[in-house]
Amino acid sequence: MPETVSQHETVNAQYQVMAADEATNVADRYEAQGKRCPFCEQGLRCSLCSQGPCRIKPGVDRGVCGIDGAGMVMRNLVHLNIMGLGAYGHHARDVGETLIATGEGKTPFRIMDESKLDMLASVLGIEEADVNARAVAVGKGILDSMAQCSDEESIWVKALAPESRKALWRELGIFPGGPLHELLDCTTRSMTNIDGDYVSLAKAALRMGIATFYAVQVPLEMGQDALFGTPQPHAAHVDLGILDADYVNILPNGHEPFMGFALVQAAESEEVQARARDTGAKGLRIVGSIETGQEMMQRLAASDAFVGMTGNWICQEYAIATGAVDVFAMDMNCSVPSLAEIADRYGTKLVAVSHVIGVPGTHERVDYVPAQVAEQAQRIIDIAIENFRERKDKPRHGVERRQEILTGFSTEAVLGALGGTLEPLLDAVKSGAIKGIVAMVSCTTLKNGPQDSLTTAVVRELIARDILVLSAGCGNAATQVAGLNSLEAQELAGEGLRGVCEALGVPPVLSFGTCTDCGRIALLVGAVADALGVDTAELPIAVTAPEYMEQKAMIDAIGALALGLYTHVSPTPPVTGSPEVVKLLTEDLVGITGGRLALGEDAVEVAEGIAAHIDNKRAALGI
């Protein structure tokens, strides 16, 4: 049994509860796996066809089909990227369909930020005057654009990417078409006996990465801004202590926030709150979990109906173990398959709200349909209130700690804090008060230490070196719970960064959203490059994923490399079995796209590597 499973005291406390109960949990399951297969860790195992599994090893330099180690390693990496793009594409499709249904008056939602709808309409060439007709047209346009042929240039990339990047991508043959056809091509390409060349497979991955940022994540997040509002800075609370067992608690969990927002709207009704109180509860609350929680918390102020967010994906079992959760509502992504055993033990109902969710032992299905979401939210509330009747007298294992943070730092919010332009930020960078900017977009994993330990350590090292951090993904919850997105964290920053943050009234780590906000970050990087009149690869900017875990993180890293950015990832991805692939990603790519993959699990060394890269870029720019 591990002594410490997490950076966070609340998770460690809940782990002890589950360990005493001999309940399955992610930390114990990780330990039980023991030593990992070295062939899998190096990317040198393939089980695609009936002749395998094949392994590349001394004296065996090819699989049965003839593929060599470099081809096998890169093909395995492409498989991960395919799943990452597929998941983001699923989310974008649901955004498009929700915009259509909302414009047709079939959802409880409305267009909250018309400027974002206009931005999408401009790219799509839509000129509908009526806002609702425009929402329908934009939704349909998003769906159509995703299906552009791969031999056509994506309209999103053409409209939004920096000119210098577009010229380079055309020259390299990696300017993508529609993401669905890029997905189709890559899935076909990475079958047995079709493409075994690691270079052409790498180019296919770069095409997918570019398509993911501009043609999937941008319309996805801008569409959600249109529907639910563009994030603006505000105070919020995180950590497991926001769960109060005396309330009916519903946790929307996953990555797609549509049901979560509908639940909050329903929970704001006095009729719903009165029904909850009739059971003996103090009321009914919606509590965010994982990226769905981030999407909601970025846009919603704390209220009696929405109180904040618990944490990232590793927290979900420990949240249920508090005995305070009535419904765990699982949308697309990151609901672990072990939940039923835990939910049954601690009195929680599992409700699937996406047709792709297949958690064994799920108690109810209320799969999201945009035109039915108001009624579906009420159905979930009914389940939660009834569950509270059964749960209220059962044992509770809650914790008290919760952390106040500032969240909601979208691009528009950052510009607003700077007076509406990039100039103050650029001046701070030119003066050296801010040495550079790092996008920390990460998951959380146990592979390289206790949960969130490396993420928080790297971020502390960066801000101490006067490097501003934009936090997103599950790593955002890591820094939030650790207090790094609070004003108090200004004390941890270097003198220059601290002065800028104090003047603006912001933390040194700006809560920028979820992993889907990588597209938003790409737009910001492009805007900074344009303002300075340079290519993105010339900027004092870097990316770090100190605890990447799953496939969406892999395609995000590939997109960052295509943008020409220094990109640190940990744990080491399964590429080390091929010296050719390692050299391509860590050395040769610098002369191709300008990007470079950096590895490492020592926080000081990681931060020093990033700082050295930023210093080199500053020197080249003469600042």
Coordinates of C-alpha atoms in Angstrom, one line a residue:
M1 CA 0.0 0.0 0.0
P2 CA 1.5 3.4 -1.0
E3 CA 2.2 5.9 1.8
T4 CA 1.2 8.9 -0.3
V5 CA -1.0 8.7 -3.4
S6 CA -1.5 12.4 -4.1
Q7 CA -0.1 15.9 -3.7
H8 CA -3.4 16.8 -2.1
E9 CA -4.2 16.1 1.6
T10 CA -7.9 15.5 0.9
V11 CA -7.2 12.7 -1.6
N12 CA -4.7 11.1 0.8
A13 CA -7.3 11.2 3.5
Q14 CA -10.0 9.6 1.3
Y15 CA -7.5 7.0 0.1
Q16 CA -7.1 5.9 3.7
V17 CA -10.9 5.6 4.0
M18 CA -11.0 3.4 0.9
A19 CA -8.0 1.3 2.0
A20 CA -9.6 0.6 5.3
D21 CA -12.8 -0.4 3.5
E22 CA -10.7 -2.6 1.1
A23 CA -12.4 -0.7 -1.7
T24 CA -10.9 -0.7 -5.2
N25 CA -9.2 2.5 -6.1
V26 CA -6.8 3.8 -8.8
A27 CA -3.7 3.9 -6.5
D28 CA -4.0 0.3 -5.4
R29 CA -4.7 -0.8 -8.9
Y30 CA -1.6 1.0 -10.1
E31 CA 0.6 -0.7 -7.6
A32 CA -1.0 -4.1 -8.4
Q33 CA 0.2 -3.9 -12.0
G34 CA 3.8 -4.2 -10.9
K35 CA 6.6 -3.9 -13.5
R36 CA 5.4 -2.9 -17.0
C37 CA 6.2 -4.7 -20.2
P38 CA 9.4 -3.1 -21.6
F39 CA 8.3 -3.7 -25.2
C40 CA 5.1 -1.8 -24.7
E41 CA 6.8 1.0 -22.8
Q42 CA 9.2 1.4 -25.8
G43 CA 6.5 1.1 -28.5
L44 CA 8.0 -2.1 -29.8
R45 CA 5.0 -4.3 -29.6
C46 CA 2.3 -4.8 -32.3
S47 CA -0.8 -7.0 -32.1
L48 CA -2.7 -5.6 -35.1
C49 CA -2.8 -8.8 -37.2
S50 CA -3.3 -12.5 -36.5
Q51 CA 0.4 -13.2 -37.0
G52 CA 1.3 -11.2 -33.8
P53 CA 1.9 -10.1 -31.3
C54 CA 5.3 -9.1 -32.7
R55 CA 8.2 -7.6 -30.8
I56 CA 11.3 -5.9 -32.0
K57 CA 14.3 -7.2 -30.0
P58 CA 18.0 -8.0 -30.4
G59 CA 18.3 -10.3 -33.4
V60 CA 14.7 -9.6 -34.5
D61 CA 14.6 -6.2 -36.3
R62 CA 11.3 -6.6 -38.1
G63 CA 7.8 -7.9 -37.4
V64 CA 6.3 -10.7 -39.4
C65 CA 4.8 -8.3 -41.9
G66 CA 8.3 -6.6 -42.4
I67 CA 7.8 -3.4 -40.4
D68 CA 10.9 -2.2 -38.6
G69 CA 11.1 -0.6 -35.2
A70 CA 10.8 3.0 -36.3
G71 CA 7.7 2.2 -38.3
M72 CA 6.2 0.2 -35.5
V73 CA 6.9 2.9 -32.9
M74 CA 5.5 5.7 -35.0
R75 CA 2.5 3.7 -36.1
N76 CA 1.6 2.9 -32.5
L77 CA 1.9 6.7 -31.7
V78 CA -0.4 7.5 -34.6
H79 CA -3.0 5.1 -33.1
L80 CA -3.0 7.1 -29.9
N81 CA -3.4 10.3 -31.9
I82 CA -6.3 8.9 -33.9
M83 CA -8.2 8.3 -30.6
G84 CA -7.4 11.8 -29.4
L85 CA -8.8 13.4 -32.5
G86 CA -11.8 11.1 -32.5
A87 CA -12.7 12.1 -28.9
Y88 CA -12.3 15.8 -29.7
G89 CA -14.3 15.4 -32.9
H90 CA -17.2 13.7 -30.9
H91 CA -17.3 16.7 -28.6
A92 CA -17.3 19.2 -31.5
R93 CA -20.1 17.3 -33.2
D94 CA -22.2 17.6 -30.0
V95 CA -21.5 21.3 -30.0
G96 CA -22.7 21.7 -33.5
E97 CA -25.9 19.7 -32.8
T98 CA -26.5 21.7 -29.6
L99 CA -26.2 25.0 -31.6
I100 CA -28.7 23.7 -34.1
A101 CA -31.2 22.6 -31.5
T102 CA -30.8 25.9 -29.5
G103 CA -31.3 28.0 -32.6
E104 CA -34.5 26.0 -33.3
G105 CA -35.7 26.8 -29.7
K106 CA -35.6 23.1 -28.6
T107 CA -33.2 23.5 -25.7
P108 CA -33.2 25.5 -22.4
F109 CA -30.1 27.3 -23.7
R110 CA -29.7 30.6 -25.5
I111 CA -26.9 32.4 -27.3
M112 CA -25.0 34.0 -24.4
D113 CA -22.2 35.5 -26.5
E114 CA -23.2 36.6 -29.9
S115 CA -19.7 37.8 -30.8
K116 CA -18.4 34.2 -30.7
L117 CA -21.3 33.1 -32.9
D118 CA -20.3 35.9 -35.3
M119 CA -16.7 34.8 -35.2
L120 CA -17.7 31.3 -36.2
A121 CA -20.2 32.6 -38.8
S122 CA -17.4 34.7 -40.4
V123 CA -15.1 31.8 -40.9
L124 CA -18.0 29.7 -42.4
G125 CA -19.2 32.6 -44.6
I126 CA -22.7 32.8 -43.0
E127 CA -24.6 36.0 -43.0
E128 CA -27.9 35.2 -41.4
A129 CA -29.3 38.3 -39.6
D130 CA -31.4 36.5 -37.1
V131 CA -29.3 35.2 -34.2
N132 CA -31.3 31.9 -33.9
A133 CA -31.1 31.3 -37.6
R134 CA -27.4 32.1 -37.4
A135 CA -26.9 29.6 -34.6
V136 CA -28.6 26.9 -36.7
A137 CA -26.5 27.7 -39.8
V138 CA -23.3 27.8 -37.7
G139 CA -24.1 24.4 -36.1
K140 CA -24.6 22.9 -39.5
G141 CA -21.5 24.6 -40.9
I142 CA -19.4 23.1 -38.1
L143 CA -20.6 19.7 -38.9
D144 CA -20.1 20.1 -42.7
S145 CA -16.6 21.6 -42.2
M146 CA -15.5 18.6 -40.2
A147 CA -16.2 16.4 -43.2
Q148 CA -14.1 18.4 -45.7
C149 CA -12.1 16.0 -47.9
S150 CA -8.4 15.6 -46.8
D151 CA -7.3 16.9 -50.2
E152 CA -9.0 20.3 -49.5
E153 CA -7.5 22.9 -47.2
S154 CA -9.5 23.2 -44.0
I155 CA -11.4 26.4 -43.9
W156 CA -10.6 26.8 -40.3
V157 CA -6.9 26.5 -40.7
K158 CA -6.9 28.9 -43.7
A159 CA -8.8 31.5 -41.8
L160 CA -7.2 31.2 -38.4
A161 CA -3.6 30.0 -38.6
P162 CA -0.7 32.4 -38.9
E163 CA 0.4 33.1 -42.5
S164 CA 4.0 31.9 -41.8
R165 CA 2.7 28.6 -40.5
K166 CA 0.4 28.0 -43.4
A167 CA 3.2 28.5 -45.8
L168 CA 5.4 26.1 -44.0
W169 CA 2.6 23.5 -43.7
R170 CA 1.9 23.7 -47.4
E171 CA 5.6 23.3 -48.1
L172 CA 5.8 20.2 -45.9
G173 CA 2.6 18.7 -47.2
I174 CA 1.0 18.7 -43.8
F175 CA -1.8 21.3 -44.4
P176 CA -4.8 19.4 -43.3
G177 CA -8.3 19.0 -44.7
G178 CA -11.4 18.3 -42.6
P179 CA -10.7 16.4 -39.4
L180 CA -13.0 13.5 -40.1
H181 CA -11.2 12.7 -43.4
E182 CA -7.8 13.2 -41.8
L183 CA -9.0 10.6 -39.2
L184 CA -10.2 8.3 -42.0
D185 CA -6.9 8.6 -43.8
C186 CA -4.8 8.0 -40.7
T187 CA -6.9 5.1 -39.5
T188 CA -6.5 3.4 -43.0
R189 CA -2.8 4.4 -43.2
S190 CA -1.9 2.8 -39.9
M191 CA -3.4 -0.6 -40.6
T192 CA -1.1 -3.6 -41.4
N193 CA 0.8 -3.4 -44.7
I194 CA -0.2 0.1 -45.7
D195 CA 2.3 2.6 -44.3
G196 CA 5.4 1.4 -42.5
D197 CA 7.5 4.6 -43.1
Y198 CA 7.9 6.5 -39.8
V199 CA 8.4 9.8 -41.7
S200 CA 5.2 9.6 -43.6
L201 CA 3.4 8.4 -40.5
A202 CA 4.8 11.4 -38.6
K203 CA 3.6 13.8 -41.2
A204 CA 0.1 12.2 -41.0
A205 CA 0.2 12.8 -37.3
L206 CA 1.1 16.4 -37.7
R207 CA -1.8 16.9 -40.1
M208 CA -4.1 15.5 -37.4
G209 CA -2.6 17.8 -34.8
I210 CA -3.1 20.9 -36.8
A211 CA -6.7 19.9 -37.7
T212 CA -7.4 19.2 -34.0
F213 CA -6.4 22.6 -32.9
Y214 CA -8.0 24.8 -35.6
A215 CA -10.8 22.7 -37.1
V216 CA -12.1 20.9 -34.0
Q217 CA -11.1 22.7 -30.7
V218 CA -11.6 26.2 -32.0
P219 CA -15.2 25.7 -33.2
L220 CA -15.8 23.5 -30.2
E221 CA -14.8 26.1 -27.6
M222 CA -16.1 29.2 -29.5
G223 CA -19.4 27.3 -29.9
Q224 CA -19.5 26.7 -26.1
D225 CA -18.7 30.3 -25.5
A226 CA -21.6 31.3 -27.8
L227 CA -23.9 29.0 -25.9
F228 CA -22.8 29.4 -22.3
G229 CA -20.8 32.6 -22.3
T230 CA -17.1 33.5 -22.6
P231 CA -15.1 32.9 -19.4
Q232 CA -14.4 35.9 -17.3
P233 CA -12.3 36.1 -14.1
H234 CA -14.1 35.3 -10.9
A235 CA -13.6 33.6 -7.6
A236 CA -14.4 29.9 -7.2
H237 CA -13.8 27.0 -4.9
V238 CA -12.2 23.6 -5.5
D239 CA -11.3 20.4 -3.7
L240 CA -13.3 17.7 -2.1
G241 CA -14.4 19.9 0.8
I242 CA -17.0 21.5 -1.4
L243 CA -19.1 18.3 -1.0
D244 CA -21.6 18.7 1.9
A245 CA -23.4 15.4 2.6
D246 CA -26.4 17.3 4.0
Y247 CA -27.2 18.4 0.4
V248 CA -28.4 16.4 -2.5
N249 CA -25.3 16.4 -4.7
I250 CA -25.1 15.8 -8.4
L251 CA -21.6 15.6 -10.0
P252 CA -21.5 16.1 -13.8
N253 CA -18.3 14.3 -14.8
G254 CA -16.4 14.2 -18.0
H255 CA -15.6 16.6 -20.8
E256 CA -18.9 17.8 -22.4
P257 CA -20.8 20.3 -20.2
F258 CA -24.2 20.4 -21.9
M259 CA -26.0 18.3 -19.3
G260 CA -24.1 20.1 -16.5
F261 CA -25.4 23.5 -17.6
A262 CA -28.9 22.1 -18.0
L263 CA -28.7 20.7 -14.4
V264 CA -27.6 24.0 -13.0
Q265 CA -30.5 25.8 -14.8
A266 CA -32.9 23.3 -13.3
A267 CA -31.4 23.4 -9.9
E268 CA -31.9 27.2 -9.7
S269 CA -35.6 26.5 -9.5
E270 CA -37.2 27.0 -6.1
E271 CA -39.5 24.1 -6.9
V272 CA -36.5 21.8 -7.2
Q273 CA -34.9 23.1 -4.1
A274 CA -38.1 22.7 -2.1
R275 CA -38.4 19.1 -3.3
A276 CA -34.9 18.5 -2.1
R277 CA -35.6 20.1 1.3
D278 CA -38.7 17.9 1.7
T279 CA -36.4 14.9 1.9
G280 CA -34.5 16.4 4.8
A281 CA -31.7 17.8 2.7
K282 CA -30.5 21.4 3.0
G283 CA -31.0 21.8 -0.7
L284 CA -29.7 20.5 -4.0
R285 CA -26.3 21.3 -5.5
I286 CA -24.5 20.7 -8.7
V287 CA -20.8 20.1 -8.2
G288 CA -18.4 20.0 -11.1
S289 CA -16.0 17.1 -11.7
I290 CA -13.0 16.9 -14.1
E291 CA -13.2 18.9 -17.4
T292 CA -17.0 19.2 -17.4
G293 CA -16.5 20.9 -14.0
Q294 CA -13.8 23.2 -15.4
E295 CA -16.0 24.2 -18.4
M296 CA -18.8 25.1 -15.9
M297 CA -16.6 26.7 -13.3
Q298 CA -14.9 28.9 -16.0
R299 CA -18.3 30.4 -16.8
L300 CA -20.5 30.2 -13.7
A301 CA -20.2 32.1 -10.5
A302 CA -20.6 30.2 -7.3
S303 CA -24.2 30.0 -6.2
D304 CA -26.7 27.9 -4.2
A305 CA -27.1 25.8 -7.3
F306 CA -23.4 25.5 -8.4
V307 CA -20.7 25.4 -5.8
G308 CA -17.5 24.6 -7.7
M309 CA -15.4 21.6 -8.6
T310 CA -13.9 18.6 -6.8
G311 CA -10.7 17.9 -8.8
N312 CA -9.3 16.0 -11.7
W313 CA -9.9 12.4 -12.9
I314 CA -8.0 10.6 -10.2
C315 CA -10.2 12.3 -7.6
Q316 CA -13.5 10.8 -8.8
E317 CA -13.4 7.6 -6.8
Y318 CA -12.3 9.5 -3.7
A319 CA -15.1 12.0 -4.2
I320 CA -17.7 9.2 -4.3
A321 CA -16.0 7.7 -1.1
T322 CA -17.1 10.7 0.9
G323 CA -20.6 9.3 0.9
A324 CA -21.9 12.7 -0.2
V325 CA -22.6 12.0 -3.8
D326 CA -26.1 11.2 -5.0
V327 CA -25.7 11.1 -8.7
F328 CA -22.4 10.8 -10.7
A329 CA -23.5 11.9 -14.2
M330 CA -21.0 10.5 -16.7
D331 CA -20.6 12.3 -20.0
M332 CA -18.0 11.5 -22.7
N333 CA -14.5 10.9 -21.3
C334 CA -12.8 9.9 -18.1
S335 CA -15.3 7.9 -16.1
V336 CA -13.3 4.9 -14.8
P337 CA -14.7 1.4 -15.4
S338 CA -14.5 0.5 -11.6
L339 CA -17.1 3.0 -10.4
A340 CA -20.1 0.7 -9.9
E341 CA -18.4 -1.2 -7.0
I342 CA -17.5 2.0 -5.3
A343 CA -20.8 3.7 -6.0
D344 CA -22.8 0.8 -4.5
R345 CA -20.6 0.8 -1.4
Y346 CA -20.9 4.6 -0.7
G347 CA -24.5 5.2 -1.9
T348 CA -24.1 6.8 -5.3
K349 CA -26.2 6.3 -8.4
L350 CA -24.2 6.2 -11.7
V351 CA -26.1 7.8 -14.6
A352 CA -24.7 7.7 -18.1
V353 CA -25.5 10.9 -20.0
S354 CA -23.6 10.0 -23.2
H355 CA -24.3 7.1 -25.6
V356 CA -20.6 6.3 -25.7
I357 CA -20.3 5.7 -22.0
G358 CA -20.2 2.0 -21.1
V359 CA -19.2 1.9 -17.4
P360 CA -20.1 -1.6 -16.1
G361 CA -22.9 -1.6 -13.6
T362 CA -24.3 1.8 -14.6
H363 CA -27.6 2.3 -12.8
E364 CA -29.4 4.6 -15.2
R365 CA -29.0 5.9 -18.8
V366 CA -30.2 9.4 -19.7
D367 CA -28.1 9.9 -22.9
Y368 CA -27.9 13.5 -23.9
V369 CA -30.2 14.6 -26.7
P370 CA -30.1 18.4 -27.2
A371 CA -33.9 18.7 -27.8
Q372 CA -34.7 16.7 -24.7
V373 CA -32.1 18.1 -22.3
A374 CA -34.5 20.0 -20.1
E375 CA -36.6 17.0 -19.4
Q376 CA -33.4 14.8 -19.0
A377 CA -32.0 17.2 -16.4
Q378 CA -35.2 16.8 -14.4
R379 CA -35.0 13.1 -14.6
I380 CA -31.5 13.1 -13.2
I381 CA -32.7 15.4 -10.4
D382 CA -35.5 13.0 -9.6
I383 CA -32.9 10.1 -9.3
A384 CA -30.7 12.2 -7.1
I385 CA -33.5 13.3 -4.7
E386 CA -34.7 9.7 -4.4
N387 CA -31.2 8.5 -3.7
F388 CA -30.8 11.1 -0.9
R389 CA -33.7 9.5 0.9
E390 CA -31.7 6.2 1.0
R391 CA -28.2 7.8 1.5
K392 CA -28.8 10.4 4.2
D393 CA -28.4 8.1 7.2
K394 CA -25.5 6.2 5.8
P395 CA -21.9 6.7 7.0
R396 CA -20.1 9.8 5.7
H397 CA -16.3 10.3 5.2
G398 CA -16.1 13.8 4.0
V399 CA -13.2 16.3 4.3
E400 CA -13.4 20.0 5.1
R401 CA -10.7 21.6 3.0
R402 CA -11.6 23.7 0.0
Q403 CA -9.4 26.2 -1.9
E404 CA -10.5 29.6 -3.2
I405 CA -9.0 30.4 -6.6
L406 CA -9.5 32.8 -9.5
T407 CA -10.7 31.2 -12.7
G408 CA -12.1 32.2 -16.1
F409 CA -9.0 33.6 -17.9
S410 CA -10.0 33.2 -21.5
T411 CA -8.1 35.1 -24.2
E412 CA -10.7 37.8 -24.0
A413 CA -10.4 38.0 -20.2
V414 CA -6.6 38.2 -20.4
L415 CA -6.9 41.0 -23.0
G416 CA -9.5 42.7 -20.7
A417 CA -7.1 42.6 -17.8
L418 CA -4.4 44.2 -20.0
G419 CA -6.7 47.1 -21.1
G420 CA -8.0 45.4 -24.3
T421 CA -4.7 44.9 -26.2
L422 CA -1.7 42.7 -26.1
E423 CA 0.7 45.6 -25.7
P424 CA 1.0 45.6 -21.9
L425 CA 1.8 41.8 -22.0
L426 CA 4.3 42.3 -24.8
D427 CA 5.9 45.2 -23.0
A428 CA 6.3 43.1 -19.8
V429 CA 7.9 40.3 -21.9
K430 CA 10.2 42.8 -23.7
S431 CA 11.3 44.4 -20.4
G432 CA 12.0 41.0 -18.9
A433 CA 9.5 41.3 -16.1
I434 CA 7.9 38.3 -17.7
K435 CA 10.6 36.1 -19.2
G436 CA 8.1 34.1 -21.3
I437 CA 4.8 32.2 -21.2
V438 CA 4.2 28.5 -20.7
A439 CA 1.0 26.7 -21.5
M440 CA 0.7 23.9 -18.9
V441 CA -1.9 21.5 -20.5
S442 CA -1.7 18.2 -18.7
C443 CA -3.7 15.2 -17.4
T444 CA -2.7 13.6 -14.1
T445 CA -1.1 10.2 -13.7
L446 CA 0.5 7.9 -11.1
K447 CA 3.3 6.9 -13.5
N448 CA 5.8 9.6 -12.4
G449 CA 4.9 10.1 -8.8
P450 CA 1.9 10.8 -6.5
Q451 CA -1.1 12.5 -8.2
D452 CA -0.3 16.1 -9.3
S453 CA 3.1 16.2 -7.6
L454 CA 5.2 16.8 -10.7
T455 CA 2.7 19.2 -12.2
T456 CA 2.6 21.4 -9.2
A457 CA 6.4 21.2 -8.7
V458 CA 7.1 22.2 -12.4
V459 CA 4.7 25.1 -12.2
R460 CA 6.2 26.4 -9.0
E461 CA 9.7 26.3 -10.6
L462 CA 8.4 28.1 -13.7
I463 CA 6.7 31.0 -11.9
A464 CA 9.8 31.4 -9.6
R465 CA 11.7 32.1 -12.8
D466 CA 9.3 34.9 -13.9
I467 CA 7.5 32.7 -16.4
L468 CA 3.8 33.2 -16.6
V469 CA 1.8 30.0 -16.7
L470 CA -1.5 29.3 -18.4
S471 CA -3.0 26.2 -16.9
A472 CA -5.5 23.9 -18.6
G473 CA -6.7 20.3 -18.6
C474 CA -6.7 18.1 -15.6
G475 CA -3.4 19.8 -14.7
N476 CA -5.5 22.9 -14.1
A477 CA -7.3 21.2 -11.2
A478 CA -3.8 20.2 -9.9
T479 CA -2.7 23.8 -9.6
Q480 CA -6.1 25.0 -8.5
V481 CA -6.3 22.6 -5.6
A482 CA -2.7 23.4 -4.7
G483 CA -3.5 27.1 -4.5
L484 CA -1.3 28.2 -7.4
N485 CA -4.3 29.9 -9.2
S486 CA -4.9 32.1 -6.1
L487 CA -3.7 35.6 -5.4
E488 CA -1.6 34.3 -2.5
A489 CA 0.5 32.4 -5.1
Q490 CA 1.9 35.8 -6.1
E491 CA 4.4 35.3 -3.3
L492 CA 5.8 32.2 -5.0
A493 CA 6.6 34.1 -8.2
G494 CA 9.8 35.8 -9.2
E495 CA 10.2 39.5 -8.6
G496 CA 9.3 40.6 -12.1
L497 CA 6.3 38.3 -12.6
R498 CA 5.1 39.1 -9.1
G499 CA 5.1 42.8 -9.8
V500 CA 3.1 42.3 -13.0
C501 CA 0.6 40.1 -11.2
E502 CA 0.2 42.5 -8.3
A503 CA -0.4 45.4 -10.7
L504 CA -3.1 43.5 -12.6
G505 CA -4.6 41.7 -9.6
V506 CA -4.1 38.2 -11.1
P507 CA -2.3 35.0 -10.0
P508 CA 0.9 33.9 -11.6
V509 CA -0.9 30.9 -12.9
L510 CA -3.9 31.8 -15.0
S511 CA -6.7 29.2 -15.1
F512 CA -7.3 28.9 -18.9
G513 CA -9.7 26.0 -19.0
T514 CA -9.6 22.5 -20.2
C515 CA -7.7 20.4 -22.7
T516 CA -10.1 21.5 -25.4
D517 CA -8.8 25.0 -24.8
C518 CA -5.6 24.1 -26.7
G519 CA -7.2 25.6 -29.8
R520 CA -7.9 28.8 -27.8
I521 CA -4.2 28.8 -26.8
A522 CA -3.1 28.3 -30.4
L523 CA -5.1 31.4 -31.4
L524 CA -3.4 33.4 -28.6
V525 CA 0.0 32.2 -29.6
G526 CA -0.8 33.2 -33.2
A527 CA -2.0 36.6 -32.0
V528 CA 1.2 37.2 -30.1
A529 CA 3.3 36.2 -33.1
D530 CA 1.4 38.5 -35.4
A531 CA 1.8 41.4 -32.9
L532 CA 5.5 40.9 -32.9
G533 CA 5.8 40.2 -36.6
V534 CA 7.4 36.8 -36.1
D535 CA 6.6 33.2 -36.6
T536 CA 5.2 31.2 -33.7
A537 CA 8.5 29.1 -33.5
E538 CA 10.4 32.3 -32.7
L539 CA 8.4 33.2 -29.6
P540 CA 9.6 32.8 -25.9
I541 CA 6.8 30.4 -25.4
A542 CA 6.7 26.7 -24.4
V543 CA 4.3 23.9 -23.5
T544 CA 4.5 21.4 -20.7
A545 CA 2.4 18.4 -19.9
P546 CA 4.1 17.1 -16.7
E547 CA 1.6 14.3 -16.2
Y548 CA 0.0 13.5 -19.5
M549 CA -2.1 10.3 -19.3
E550 CA -4.4 9.7 -22.3
Q551 CA -4.8 9.9 -26.0
K552 CA -6.2 13.4 -26.2
A553 CA -3.0 14.7 -24.6
M554 CA -0.9 13.0 -27.3
I555 CA -2.7 14.8 -30.2
D556 CA -2.4 18.1 -28.3
A557 CA 1.4 17.6 -28.1
I558 CA 1.6 16.8 -31.8
G559 CA -0.4 20.0 -32.5
A560 CA 2.0 22.0 -30.4
L561 CA 5.0 20.5 -32.3
A562 CA 3.4 21.5 -35.6
L563 CA 3.1 25.1 -34.3
G564 CA 6.9 25.0 -33.7
L565 CA 6.7 25.0 -29.9
Y566 CA 9.1 23.5 -27.4
T567 CA 6.9 20.8 -25.8
H568 CA 7.8 19.0 -22.6
V569 CA 5.9 15.8 -21.7
S570 CA 6.2 13.3 -18.9
P571 CA 6.0 10.4 -18.4
T572 CA 8.2 9.4 -21.4
P573 CA 5.9 8.3 -24.2
P574 CA 6.3 4.9 -25.8
V575 CA 8.8 6.0 -28.5
T576 CA 12.2 5.1 -26.9
G577 CA 12.4 1.8 -28.8
S578 CA 13.3 3.7 -32.0
P579 CA 16.4 5.9 -32.1
E580 CA 15.1 7.3 -35.4
V581 CA 11.8 8.4 -33.9
V582 CA 13.5 9.8 -30.8
K583 CA 15.9 11.8 -32.9
L584 CA 13.1 13.1 -35.2
L585 CA 11.0 14.3 -32.2
T586 CA 13.7 15.7 -30.0
E587 CA 16.3 17.0 -32.6
D588 CA 15.4 16.9 -36.3
L589 CA 11.9 18.5 -35.9
V590 CA 13.5 21.7 -34.8
G591 CA 14.8 22.2 -38.4
I592 CA 11.4 21.1 -39.9
T593 CA 8.6 22.8 -37.9
G594 CA 10.7 24.5 -35.2
G595 CA 9.1 22.3 -32.6
R596 CA 10.9 20.0 -30.2
L597 CA 9.8 17.3 -27.8
A598 CA 11.5 17.5 -24.4
L599 CA 11.4 14.8 -21.8
G600 CA 12.2 14.7 -18.1
E601 CA 10.7 14.0 -14.6
D602 CA 12.9 16.2 -12.4
A603 CA 11.0 19.5 -11.9
V604 CA 14.1 21.7 -11.6
E605 CA 15.7 20.2 -14.7
V606 CA 12.4 20.5 -16.6
A607 CA 12.0 24.2 -15.6
E608 CA 15.7 24.9 -16.4
G609 CA 15.3 23.4 -19.9
I610 CA 12.2 25.5 -20.6
A611 CA 13.9 28.6 -19.2
A612 CA 16.9 28.1 -21.4
H613 CA 14.7 27.7 -24.4
I614 CA 12.9 30.9 -23.5
D615 CA 16.2 32.8 -23.0
N616 CA 17.4 31.6 -26.4
K617 CA 14.3 32.9 -28.1
R618 CA 14.5 36.2 -26.2
A619 CA 18.1 36.6 -27.3
A620 CA 17.2 35.9 -31.0
L621 CA 14.5 38.5 -30.8
G622 CA 16.9 41.0 -29.2
I623 CA 14.9 41.4 -26.0

